[in-house]
Tab-separated table of C-alpha atoms in Angstrom:
chain	number	residue	atom	x	y	z
F	171	MET	CA	98.603	86.402	90.764
F	172	ALA	CA	96.416	89.306	91.792
F	173	ILE	CA	98.015	92.693	92.349
F	174	SER	CA	97.279	94.934	95.302
F	175	PRO	CA	94.764	97.640	94.329
F	176	ARG	CA	97.305	100.250	95.356
F	177	ALA	CA	99.772	98.917	92.807
F	178	ARG	CA	97.361	98.899	89.859
F	179	PRO	CA	97.663	102.565	88.852
F	180	TYR	CA	101.415	102.105	88.462
F	181	LEU	CA	100.905	98.980	86.408
F	182	LEU	CA	98.478	100.796	84.208
F	183	ILE	CA	100.957	103.564	83.306
F	184	THR	CA	104.037	102.305	83.046
F	185	ALA	CA	116.161	89.791	87.382
F	186	VAL	CA	136.172	72.251	88.024
F	187	ALA	CA	134.486	73.117	91.540
F	188	LEU	CA	135.977	75.215	94.296
F	189	LEU	CA	135.918	72.879	97.318
F	190	VAL	CA	137.261	72.883	100.842
F	191	ALA	CA	138.258	69.460	102.150
F	192	GLY	CA	137.551	68.828	105.821
F	193	LEU	CA	134.954	67.963	108.407
F	194	LEU	CA	131.781	70.041	108.745
F	195	VAL	CA	129.125	69.825	111.425
F	196	VAL	CA	125.660	70.092	109.857
F	197	ARG	CA	122.507	70.844	111.838
F	198	LEU	CA	119.772	68.692	110.319
F	199	PRO	CA	116.032	69.491	110.347
F	200	ASP	CA	115.495	66.823	113.016
F	201	GLY	CA	117.707	68.823	115.393
F	202	SER	CA	120.653	66.383	115.460
F	203	ASP	CA	124.257	67.173	114.629
F	204	THR	CA	126.105	65.018	112.184
F	205	ALA	CA	129.644	65.202	110.896
F	206	ARG	CA	130.017	65.013	107.149
F	207	GLU	CA	133.101	64.936	105.047
F	208	THR	CA	133.049	67.642	102.398
F	209	PRO	CA	133.799	65.785	99.166
F	210	GLU	CA	136.980	66.545	97.352
F	211	ALA	CA	136.928	67.487	93.701
F	212	PRO	CA	137.558	64.480	91.465
F	213	ALA	CA	141.110	64.069	90.303
F	214	PRO	CA	141.813	65.266	86.756
F	215	ALA	CA	140.730	62.647	84.264
F	216	SER	CA	143.413	60.542	82.689
F	217	THR	CA	143.065	59.025	79.260
F	218	PRO	CA	140.599	58.011	78.097
F	219	ALA	CA	138.803	61.283	78.848
F	220	VAL	CA	135.460	61.254	80.649
F	221	VAL	CA	132.671	61.307	78.120
F	222	GLY	CA	129.926	63.812	78.904
F	223	GLN	CA	129.100	67.464	79.168
F	224	ARG	CA	128.375	70.054	81.762
F	225	GLY	CA	124.669	70.759	82.207
F	226	GLY	CA	123.570	74.157	81.019
F	227	ALA	CA	122.906	77.106	83.327
F	228	GLY	CA	119.641	78.577	82.080
F	229	ALA	CA	116.619	76.839	80.593
F	230	GLY	CA	116.228	79.107	77.592
F	231	ASP	CA	113.687	81.758	78.600
F	232	PRO	CA	114.919	85.001	76.992
F	233	TYR	CA	113.381	87.136	79.758
F	234	TYR	CA	115.228	85.280	82.538
F	235	PRO	CA	118.129	83.508	80.807
F	236	GLU	CA	119.781	82.329	84.039
F	237	ASP	CA	116.650	80.697	85.461
F	238	GLY	CA	116.514	76.940	85.415
F	239	ASN	CA	119.027	74.538	83.937
F	240	THR	CA	119.366	71.941	81.189
F	241	GLY	CA	120.680	68.392	81.047
F	242	TYR	CA	118.069	66.789	83.288
F	243	ASP	CA	114.362	66.647	84.033
F	244	VAL	CA	113.158	66.703	87.643
F	245	ALA	CA	110.583	64.079	88.651
F	246	GLY	CA	110.102	65.157	92.233
F	247	TYR	CA	111.257	67.275	95.163
F	248	ASP	CA	111.129	66.034	98.745
F	249	VAL	CA	112.217	68.894	100.988
F	250	SER	CA	112.801	68.734	104.757
F	251	ILE	CA	113.330	71.966	106.638
F	252	GLY	CA	113.640	73.088	110.218
F	253	TYR	CA	112.769	76.712	110.874
F	254	ASP	CA	112.967	78.728	114.083
F	255	PRO	CA	110.902	81.936	113.931
F	256	ALA	CA	112.821	83.343	116.900
F	257	THR	CA	116.108	83.403	115.018
F	258	GLY	CA	114.999	83.268	111.382
F	259	HIS	CA	117.383	80.352	110.831
F	260	LEU	CA	116.529	77.527	108.431
F	261	ASP	CA	118.173	74.105	108.043
F	262	GLY	CA	117.256	72.050	105.026
F	263	VAL	CA	117.818	68.799	103.197
F	264	ALA	CA	116.394	68.597	99.683
F	265	ARG	CA	116.091	65.336	97.772
F	266	VAL	CA	115.821	66.038	94.050
F	267	THR	CA	114.928	63.009	91.937
F	268	ALA	CA	115.582	63.487	88.230
F	269	ARG	CA	116.417	61.863	84.908
F	270	ALA	CA	119.460	62.874	82.901
F	271	THR	CA	118.628	64.062	79.374
F	272	ALA	CA	122.289	64.129	78.331
F	273	ASP	CA	125.545	62.490	79.379
F	274	LEU	CA	126.532	64.730	82.276
F	275	VAL	CA	129.791	65.269	84.115
F	276	SER	CA	128.092	68.018	86.136
F	277	PHE	CA	124.755	69.765	86.436
F	278	ASN	CA	123.287	72.844	88.142
F	279	LEU	CA	120.556	73.590	90.633
F	280	ASP	CA	119.383	77.096	91.493
F	281	LEU	CA	119.728	78.302	95.098
F	282	ARG	CA	120.001	81.834	96.419
F	283	GLY	CA	121.948	82.882	99.477
F	284	LEU	CA	121.839	79.779	101.654
F	285	GLU	CA	125.058	77.913	102.489
F	286	VAL	CA	125.458	74.376	101.162
F	287	SER	CA	127.306	71.968	103.456
F	288	SER	CA	127.147	68.701	101.517
F	289	VAL	CA	125.828	67.110	98.337
F	290	GLU	CA	125.312	63.465	97.457
F	291	VAL	CA	124.333	62.015	94.097
F	292	GLY	CA	123.270	58.402	93.946
F	293	GLY	CA	124.327	57.898	97.568
F	294	GLU	CA	127.905	59.047	96.969
F	295	GLY	CA	129.539	62.323	97.930
F	296	ALA	CA	129.619	64.822	95.090
F	297	GLY	CA	131.660	67.911	94.447
F	298	PHE	CA	129.882	71.238	94.501
F	299	ALA	CA	130.622	74.913	93.930
F	300	ARG	CA	128.694	78.185	93.824
F	301	GLU	CA	128.736	80.355	90.701
F	302	GLY	CA	127.109	83.766	90.449
F	303	GLU	CA	124.036	84.637	92.484
F	304	GLN	CA	122.144	81.365	92.165
F	305	GLU	CA	124.052	78.540	90.495
F	306	LEU	CA	124.949	75.458	92.527
F	307	VAL	CA	127.226	73.371	90.297
F	308	ILE	CA	127.234	69.688	91.270
F	309	THR	CA	129.874	67.206	90.075
F	310	PRO	CA	128.896	63.570	90.743
F	311	ALA	CA	131.562	61.019	91.590
F	312	ALA	CA	130.859	59.391	88.212
F	313	PRO	CA	129.268	60.866	85.076
F	314	LEU	CA	125.519	60.432	84.653
F	315	ALA	CA	124.435	58.608	81.510
F	316	SER	CA	121.650	60.084	79.436
F	317	GLY	CA	118.356	58.469	80.395
F	318	SER	CA	119.529	57.406	83.837
F	319	GLU	CA	117.573	58.315	86.944
F	320	PHE	CA	119.401	59.831	89.901
F	321	THR	CA	118.748	61.510	93.238
F	322	ALA	CA	120.712	64.503	94.453
F	323	VAL	CA	120.607	65.207	98.195
F	324	VAL	CA	121.605	68.740	99.190
F	325	ALA	CA	122.092	69.827	102.815
F	326	TYR	CA	121.988	73.576	103.373
F	327	SER	CA	121.295	76.216	106.005
F	328	GLY	CA	121.170	79.912	106.755
F	329	GLU	CA	118.735	82.771	107.064
F	330	PRO	CA	116.584	82.917	103.909
F	331	GLN	CA	116.502	86.300	102.204
F	332	SER	CA	113.783	87.975	100.192
F	333	LEU	CA	114.082	89.298	96.646
F	334	GLN	CA	113.065	92.730	95.427
F	335	ASP	CA	111.044	93.176	92.238
F	336	PRO	CA	110.594	96.684	90.768
F	337	VAL	CA	106.887	96.051	90.091
F	338	LEU	CA	105.724	93.478	92.632
F	339	GLY	CA	107.947	94.518	95.528
F	340	THR	CA	109.186	91.880	97.971
F	341	ASN	CA	109.233	88.303	96.658
F	342	GLY	CA	110.466	84.954	97.924
F	343	TRP	CA	111.034	84.312	101.626
F	344	GLN	CA	109.376	86.930	103.810
F	345	ARG	CA	108.977	87.419	107.546
F	346	SER	CA	105.376	88.035	108.597
F	347	GLN	CA	104.231	90.668	111.070
F	348	SER	CA	103.139	87.925	113.450
F	349	GLY	CA	106.713	86.636	113.682
F	350	GLY	CA	106.285	83.745	111.277
F	351	ALA	CA	107.397	83.500	107.669
F	352	PHE	CA	106.145	82.538	104.223
F	353	ALA	CA	107.474	82.045	100.706
F	354	ALA	CA	105.653	83.598	97.757
F	355	GLY	CA	106.648	85.328	94.562
F	356	GLU	CA	106.583	85.339	90.785
F	357	PRO	CA	108.693	84.605	88.807
F	358	HIS	CA	111.044	83.778	91.719
F	359	SER	CA	110.364	82.341	95.142
F	360	ALA	CA	111.335	78.696	95.604
F	361	THR	CA	115.101	79.116	95.419
F	362	THR	CA	115.141	81.427	98.431
F	363	TRP	CA	114.424	78.357	100.587
F	364	TYR	CA	115.320	75.169	98.672
F	365	PRO	CA	117.494	74.179	95.669
F	366	ALA	CA	115.505	73.599	92.479
F	367	ASN	CA	115.467	73.694	88.714
F	368	ASP	CA	113.785	77.081	88.821
F	369	THR	CA	111.912	77.227	85.544
F	370	PRO	CA	108.206	76.699	84.834
F	371	ARG	CA	109.271	74.330	82.066
F	372	ASP	CA	110.332	71.636	84.535
F	373	LYS	CA	107.265	70.713	86.593
F	374	ALA	CA	107.615	67.990	89.206
F	375	SER	CA	105.893	66.514	92.251
F	376	PHE	CA	106.543	68.202	95.579
F	377	ALA	CA	106.602	67.054	99.200
F	378	LEU	CA	107.560	68.955	102.335
F	379	SER	CA	108.361	68.087	105.936
F	380	ALA	CA	108.587	71.291	107.964
F	381	ARG	CA	109.792	71.231	111.584
F	382	VAL	CA	108.889	74.216	113.763
F	383	PRO	CA	108.757	74.937	117.496
F	384	ASP	CA	105.643	73.769	119.305
F	385	GLY	CA	102.925	76.397	119.109
F	386	TRP	CA	103.801	77.192	115.512
F	387	ALA	CA	102.529	75.325	112.463
F	388	ALA	CA	103.591	74.934	108.841
F	389	VAL	CA	101.242	74.811	105.855
F	390	SER	CA	102.098	74.035	102.251
F	391	ILE	CA	100.480	72.812	99.048
F	392	GLY	CA	98.806	69.478	98.393
F	393	LEU	CA	97.548	66.864	100.809
F	394	GLU	CA	97.903	67.181	104.569
F	395	ARG	CA	99.731	64.098	105.879
F	396	GLY	CA	99.663	64.788	109.608
F	397	SER	CA	102.207	65.944	112.159
F	398	THR	CA	104.508	64.489	114.819
F	399	SER	CA	105.937	66.171	117.930
F	400	GLU	CA	109.182	65.527	119.782
F	401	GLY	CA	111.412	67.557	122.049
F	402	GLY	CA	109.478	70.791	121.777
F	403	TRP	CA	109.266	70.723	117.978
F	404	THR	CA	106.487	69.611	115.623
F	405	THR	CA	106.985	68.337	112.070
F	406	PHE	CA	104.208	68.880	109.523
F	407	ARG	CA	104.057	66.797	106.348
F	408	TRP	CA	102.486	67.879	103.044
F	409	GLU	CA	102.512	65.978	99.740
F	410	HIS	CA	101.479	67.046	96.250
F	411	PRO	CA	101.925	64.224	93.702
F	412	GLU	CA	100.816	66.217	90.654
F	413	PRO	CA	103.374	68.229	88.635
F	414	VAL	CA	103.936	71.766	89.880
F	415	ALA	CA	106.187	74.613	88.757
F	416	THR	CA	108.659	75.680	91.435
F	417	TYR	CA	107.266	79.210	91.832
F	418	LEU	CA	103.883	77.668	92.699
F	419	THR	CA	105.245	75.831	95.755
F	420	THR	CA	105.236	77.402	99.199
F	421	VAL	CA	105.690	76.997	102.909
F	422	ALA	CA	104.126	79.302	105.487
F	423	VAL	CA	104.896	79.244	109.200
F	424	ASP	CA	102.574	80.912	111.694
F	425	ARG	CA	100.211	80.285	114.576
F	426	TRP	CA	97.574	79.178	112.118
F	427	GLU	CA	93.953	78.464	112.790
F	428	PHE	CA	93.006	75.630	110.465
F	429	GLU	CA	89.579	75.087	108.968
F	430	ARG	CA	89.093	71.733	107.262
F	431	GLY	CA	86.333	70.435	105.045
F	432	ALA	CA	85.746	68.813	101.681
F	433	LEU	CA	84.325	69.540	98.253
F	434	PRO	CA	81.197	67.602	97.229
F	435	ASP	CA	83.363	65.008	95.470
F	436	GLY	CA	85.420	64.433	98.623
F	437	THR	CA	88.444	66.545	97.692
F	438	PRO	CA	89.896	67.732	101.028
F	439	VAL	CA	89.927	71.462	101.722
F	440	VAL	CA	92.371	73.011	104.200
F	441	ASN	CA	92.240	76.743	104.910
F	442	ALA	CA	94.817	78.347	107.208
F	443	TYR	CA	94.212	81.749	108.829
F	444	ALA	CA	96.990	83.798	110.381
F	445	PRO	CA	96.358	85.760	113.581
F	446	GLY	CA	94.506	88.889	112.509
F	447	ALA	CA	93.048	87.261	109.354
F	448	GLU	CA	89.857	86.013	110.963
F	449	ALA	CA	87.657	88.150	108.710
F	450	ALA	CA	88.909	86.150	105.719
F	451	ARG	CA	86.966	83.115	106.920
F	452	ALA	CA	83.947	84.404	105.015
F	453	HIS	CA	85.967	84.192	101.792
F	454	GLY	CA	87.393	80.770	102.607
F	455	GLN	CA	83.944	79.380	103.237
F	456	GLU	CA	82.924	80.425	99.709
F	457	LEU	CA	85.659	78.287	98.130
F	458	PRO	CA	83.446	75.252	97.312
F	459	SER	CA	81.001	77.521	95.470
F	460	VAL	CA	83.841	79.290	93.654
F	461	LEU	CA	85.432	76.019	92.536
F	462	ALA	CA	82.095	74.613	91.405
F	463	PHE	CA	81.509	77.721	89.292
F	464	LEU	CA	84.992	77.583	87.758
F	465	ALA	CA	84.700	73.851	87.061
F	466	ASP	CA	81.515	74.549	85.145
F	467	ARG	CA	83.400	77.020	82.953
F	468	PHE	CA	86.806	75.335	82.588
F	469	GLY	CA	86.272	71.626	83.296
F	470	PRO	CA	86.829	69.436	86.372
F	471	TYR	CA	88.943	70.800	89.209
F	472	PRO	CA	92.409	69.512	88.287
F	473	PHE	CA	93.924	68.627	91.686
F	474	ASP	CA	93.351	66.362	94.676
F	475	ALA	CA	93.457	69.087	97.349
F	476	ALA	CA	92.193	72.643	97.752
F	477	GLY	CA	92.184	75.492	100.241
F	478	GLY	CA	93.858	78.785	100.998
F	479	ILE	CA	96.543	80.463	103.117
F	480	TYR	CA	95.254	83.759	104.510
F	481	LEU	CA	97.901	86.205	105.721
F	482	SER	CA	97.416	89.245	107.904
F	483	ASP	CA	100.238	90.980	106.005
F	484	ARG	CA	99.431	93.611	103.388
F	485	ILE	CA	101.900	92.386	100.804
F	486	GLY	CA	101.623	93.687	97.250
F	487	PHE	CA	100.024	90.602	95.721
F	488	SER	CA	98.132	87.375	96.275
F	489	LEU	CA	99.522	84.297	94.527
F	490	GLU	CA	98.069	81.115	93.036
F	491	THR	CA	100.320	78.661	94.895
F	492	GLN	CA	99.092	75.330	93.607
F	493	THR	CA	96.019	73.898	95.387
F	494	ARG	CA	96.326	76.456	98.196
F	495	PRO	CA	96.721	80.105	97.118
F	496	ILE	CA	98.332	82.672	99.422
F	497	TYR	CA	96.170	85.730	100.076
F	498	ALA	CA	97.301	89.165	101.196
F	499	ALA	CA	95.317	90.922	103.928
F	500	TRP	CA	93.515	93.075	101.334
F	501	ALA	CA	92.218	90.077	99.332
F	502	ASP	CA	88.464	89.929	98.724
F	503	LEU	CA	86.163	87.306	97.231
F	504	GLU	CA	87.032	88.470	93.719
F	505	THR	CA	90.674	87.694	94.541
F	506	VAL	CA	89.658	84.192	95.623
F	507	VAL	CA	87.958	83.713	92.249
F	508	HIS	CA	91.028	85.037	90.421
F	509	GLU	CA	93.586	82.878	92.251
F	510	ASN	CA	91.509	79.726	91.952
F	511	ALA	CA	90.946	80.285	88.230
F	512	HIS	CA	94.726	80.017	88.080
F	513	GLN	CA	94.448	76.430	89.257
F	514	TRP	CA	93.373	75.765	85.664
F	515	PHE	CA	95.137	78.640	83.861
F	516	GLY	CA	98.700	78.722	85.118
F	517	ASP	CA	98.876	75.730	87.446
F	518	ALA	CA	97.308	72.735	85.689
F	519	VAL	CA	98.456	74.207	82.359
F	520	THR	CA	101.647	76.185	82.872
F	521	ILE	CA	103.357	78.719	80.648
F	522	ARG	CA	106.393	77.667	78.662
F	523	SER	CA	107.996	81.126	78.824
F	524	TRP	CA	107.219	84.313	80.721
F	525	ALA	CA	106.251	85.978	77.444
F	526	ASP	CA	103.173	83.694	77.612
F	527	ILE	CA	101.921	85.153	80.920
F	528	CYS	CA	98.587	86.217	79.391
F	529	LEU	CA	97.676	82.520	79.428
F	530	ASN	CA	97.694	82.849	83.211
F	531	GLU	CA	96.602	86.365	84.015
F	532	CYS	CA	94.270	87.336	81.174
F	533	PHE	CA	92.040	84.333	81.855
F	534	ALA	CA	92.212	84.497	85.653
F	535	SER	CA	91.272	88.174	85.391
F	536	TYR	CA	88.440	87.399	82.988
F	537	SER	CA	87.163	84.760	85.414
F	538	THR	CA	86.145	87.582	87.754
F	539	TRP	CA	84.041	89.019	84.911
F	540	LEU	CA	82.453	85.606	84.416
F	541	TRP	CA	81.733	85.449	88.151
F	542	ALA	CA	80.126	88.899	88.010
F	543	GLU	CA	78.103	87.814	84.986
F	544	SER	CA	76.753	84.861	86.959
F	545	LEU	CA	75.530	87.381	89.525
F	546	GLY	CA	73.752	89.484	86.911
F	547	ALA	CA	76.392	91.798	85.427
F	548	ASP	CA	76.061	92.897	81.775
F	549	LEU	CA	79.558	92.224	80.458
F	550	ASP	CA	78.892	93.761	77.066
F	551	ALA	CA	77.918	97.016	78.770
F	552	ASP	CA	80.978	96.816	81.024
F	553	TYR	CA	83.167	96.245	77.977
F	554	ARG	CA	81.767	99.260	76.156
F	555	ALA	CA	82.242	101.444	79.221
F	556	GLU	CA	85.886	100.385	79.600
F	557	VAL	CA	86.665	100.941	75.928
F	558	GLU	CA	85.203	104.437	76.043
F	559	LYS	CA	87.006	105.194	79.296
F	560	TRP	CA	90.415	104.392	77.823
F	561	ARG	CA	89.840	105.169	74.157
F	562	GLY	CA	92.124	108.197	74.197
F	563	SER	CA	94.842	106.690	76.397
F	564	THR	CA	97.901	105.713	74.387
F	565	GLY	CA	99.484	104.272	77.520
F	566	TYR	CA	96.586	101.908	78.102
F	567	TRP	CA	96.607	100.394	74.616
F	568	SER	CA	100.399	100.310	74.196
F	569	ARG	CA	100.764	97.483	76.712
F	570	LYS	CA	101.246	94.281	74.760
F	571	LEU	CA	99.629	91.124	76.098
F	572	TYR	CA	102.014	88.679	74.430
F	573	ASP	CA	105.803	89.022	74.326
F	574	MET	CA	105.629	92.287	76.212
F	575	GLY	CA	109.276	92.245	77.312
F	576	ARG	CA	110.925	91.522	80.637
F	577	GLY	CA	109.596	93.718	83.400
F	578	ASN	CA	106.336	94.346	81.561
F	579	GLU	CA	104.698	90.990	82.228
F	580	PHE	CA	102.106	92.347	84.637
F	581	ARG	CA	101.356	95.753	83.117
F	582	GLY	CA	98.383	95.002	80.879
F	583	VAL	CA	97.133	91.511	81.615
F	584	TYR	CA	94.771	92.440	84.458
F	585	ASP	CA	92.615	95.053	82.692
F	586	LYS	CA	93.367	95.216	78.984
F	587	GLY	CA	93.563	91.419	79.167
F	588	GLN	CA	89.958	91.215	80.354
F	589	LEU	CA	88.788	93.305	77.411
F	590	ALA	CA	90.789	91.212	74.952
F	591	VAL	CA	89.346	87.933	76.218
F	592	HIS	CA	85.796	89.308	76.141
F	593	ALA	CA	86.364	90.515	72.589
F	594	LEU	CA	87.608	87.022	71.679
F	595	ARG	CA	84.468	85.522	73.168
F	596	ALA	CA	82.291	87.910	71.120
F	597	ARG	CA	84.345	87.173	67.993
F	598	ILE	CA	83.957	83.378	68.046
F	599	GLY	CA	80.694	83.036	70.004
F	600	ASP	CA	79.896	81.554	73.385
F	601	GLU	CA	79.763	77.916	72.293
F	602	ALA	CA	83.171	77.955	70.609
F	603	PHE	CA	84.649	80.039	73.437
F	604	ASP	CA	83.503	77.595	76.128
F	605	ARG	CA	84.678	74.606	74.123
F	606	ALA	CA	88.050	76.218	73.402
F	607	LEU	CA	88.747	76.856	77.098
F	608	LYS	CA	87.728	73.407	78.296
F	609	THR	CA	89.611	71.521	75.588
F	610	TRP	CA	92.679	73.724	76.105
F	611	ILE	CA	92.835	72.547	79.712
F	612	SER	CA	92.070	68.890	78.994
F	613	GLU	CA	94.585	68.669	76.134
F	614	HIS	CA	97.457	70.301	78.069
F	615	LEU	CA	96.737	69.095	81.607
F	616	ASP	CA	99.895	68.889	83.785
F	617	ALA	CA	102.012	70.226	80.922
F	618	ASN	CA	103.410	73.475	79.563
F	619	ALA	CA	102.059	75.488	76.662
F	620	SER	CA	102.677	78.763	74.852
F	621	TRP	CA	100.543	81.644	73.651
F	622	PRO	CA	101.110	80.817	69.941
F	623	GLU	CA	99.818	77.320	70.691
F	624	PHE	CA	96.708	78.826	72.255
F	625	GLU	CA	96.078	80.977	69.179
F	626	ALA	CA	96.326	77.896	66.954
F	627	HIS	CA	94.044	75.968	69.315
F	628	VAL	CA	91.290	78.593	69.271
F	629	GLN	CA	91.426	78.899	65.493
F	630	ARG	CA	91.130	75.136	65.156
F	631	VAL	CA	88.216	74.874	67.599
F	632	SER	CA	86.343	77.851	66.150
F	633	GLY	CA	87.141	77.101	62.519
F	634	GLN	CA	88.001	80.774	62.014
F	635	ASP	CA	91.080	82.631	60.844
F	636	LEU	CA	91.824	84.872	63.815
F	637	SER	CA	95.360	85.928	62.970
F	638	ALA	CA	94.442	89.596	62.435
F	639	PHE	CA	92.353	89.626	65.614
F	640	PHE	CA	95.162	88.170	67.731
F	641	GLN	CA	97.636	90.594	66.188
F	642	ALA	CA	95.419	93.550	67.025
F	643	TRP	CA	94.549	92.594	70.592
F	644	PHE	CA	97.367	90.473	71.992
F	645	ARG	CA	100.460	91.214	69.939
F	646	GLY	CA	99.790	94.849	69.091
F	647	ASP	CA	100.532	98.040	71.005
F	648	ALA	CA	97.726	100.297	69.773
F	649	ILE	CA	93.951	100.414	70.084
F	650	PRO	CA	92.512	97.723	67.784
F	651	ALA	CA	90.779	98.773	64.592
F	652	ASP	CA	86.996	98.910	64.830
F	653	GLU	CA	86.493	95.503	63.196
F	654	HIS	CA	88.423	93.930	66.101
F	655	LEU	CA	87.369	96.383	68.810
F	656	TRP	CA	83.654	95.769	68.197
F	657	PRO	CA	83.270	92.094	67.145
F	658	GLY	CA	79.917	90.367	67.255
F	659	GLY	CA	77.279	92.548	68.914
F	660	LEU	CA	79.638	94.447	71.203
F	661	ARG	CA	79.051	97.858	69.638
F	662	GLY	CA	75.463	97.691	70.854
């Protein structure tokens, strides 16, 4: 994620079942009406009692304890939506394929605001209830055995609502000034428009069929699989087989102008430009050069599709939605570098907890320094200038880069994070630094990892004890002592 320049000064200073039996009429994404019987809650168990447990609400992140759920592991999402920009109404059917990791009598998905009309598990009607702001509690007709694979099908509808973040502003589903809509946000976005296990710890494949009125188009992540038109509506299909965290998925509806091409290795590139975003074409056309540069620094591009979604809205951030970042109207080429560096740091290798966010943002931010260096910048001189500029600022140095506390995730990682990573590079040397970054990606590809794991990795690759250095720069809340502030030849 890259923050709007107007937001940066603030960042510098300173989220069993109750059922109704009966017949419901559900509007499906294909436009048809179908009558579905709302399942009744299972009768109370007689002896012997049902063996199993209720899946947990919350995946264990201390910053966002209600996010995600336990008891299962998602393999893939296949989401079908119909969206009418004129009314703002969305109909959806989400197929969630998963494997039970415990014997379950019920499990949860996360969904905000939208009304659920029916749920099936394994082809049979399931009980369901809403708890709190986001929990959808699902009770299958029969308990799920640990290790078994199952598919939950959730039909839902309503007008998606956005979320408000005190730092980043509006997140999740947003209406665009052109009349369309898009979904983007961190740490929350996906559950404003489809039910999911909303934690970065449970990455899964993602596919989307989006049906919109003719004249509108829908873009998402992954591979473009074509479109079909019928009755004044067009359905667009996108598929991304590689694992993705839910907050890195998206859909964007607008009167897009598409620009298609390919990387030198044949990887397809799809850029989508909203009305009023024509000037961004110059940035989109630089993407092959940007990805080639980043691949040289971090290893092969990790996905089978690339591109960008260029808004004409001046939202407060751009976001590294996987394979196809979303860019605010203010985004420049440096933002394109930043968001695509996230395809390695954040997307291919994803944080385990939000305390680990420096793994995403510190390295994506430093990638813009590396880009500038390739164009002739003297990074050592830039480092010295920044240190002197902020030497007397307690507020600048007090922002921790690891385990900074909820609400502080994005306060220091964009500027202090750049200095810390450059100091690390000077401390261990260019050869070890390059090798540490590339092997970090290759060893954790498609998985999750934590900041403590990264510290151990760098120490192993470099053969150096860096515990005091990491404490001073990443875990500490004061200006590092001179031995860590001026490693290698940085003092000049």
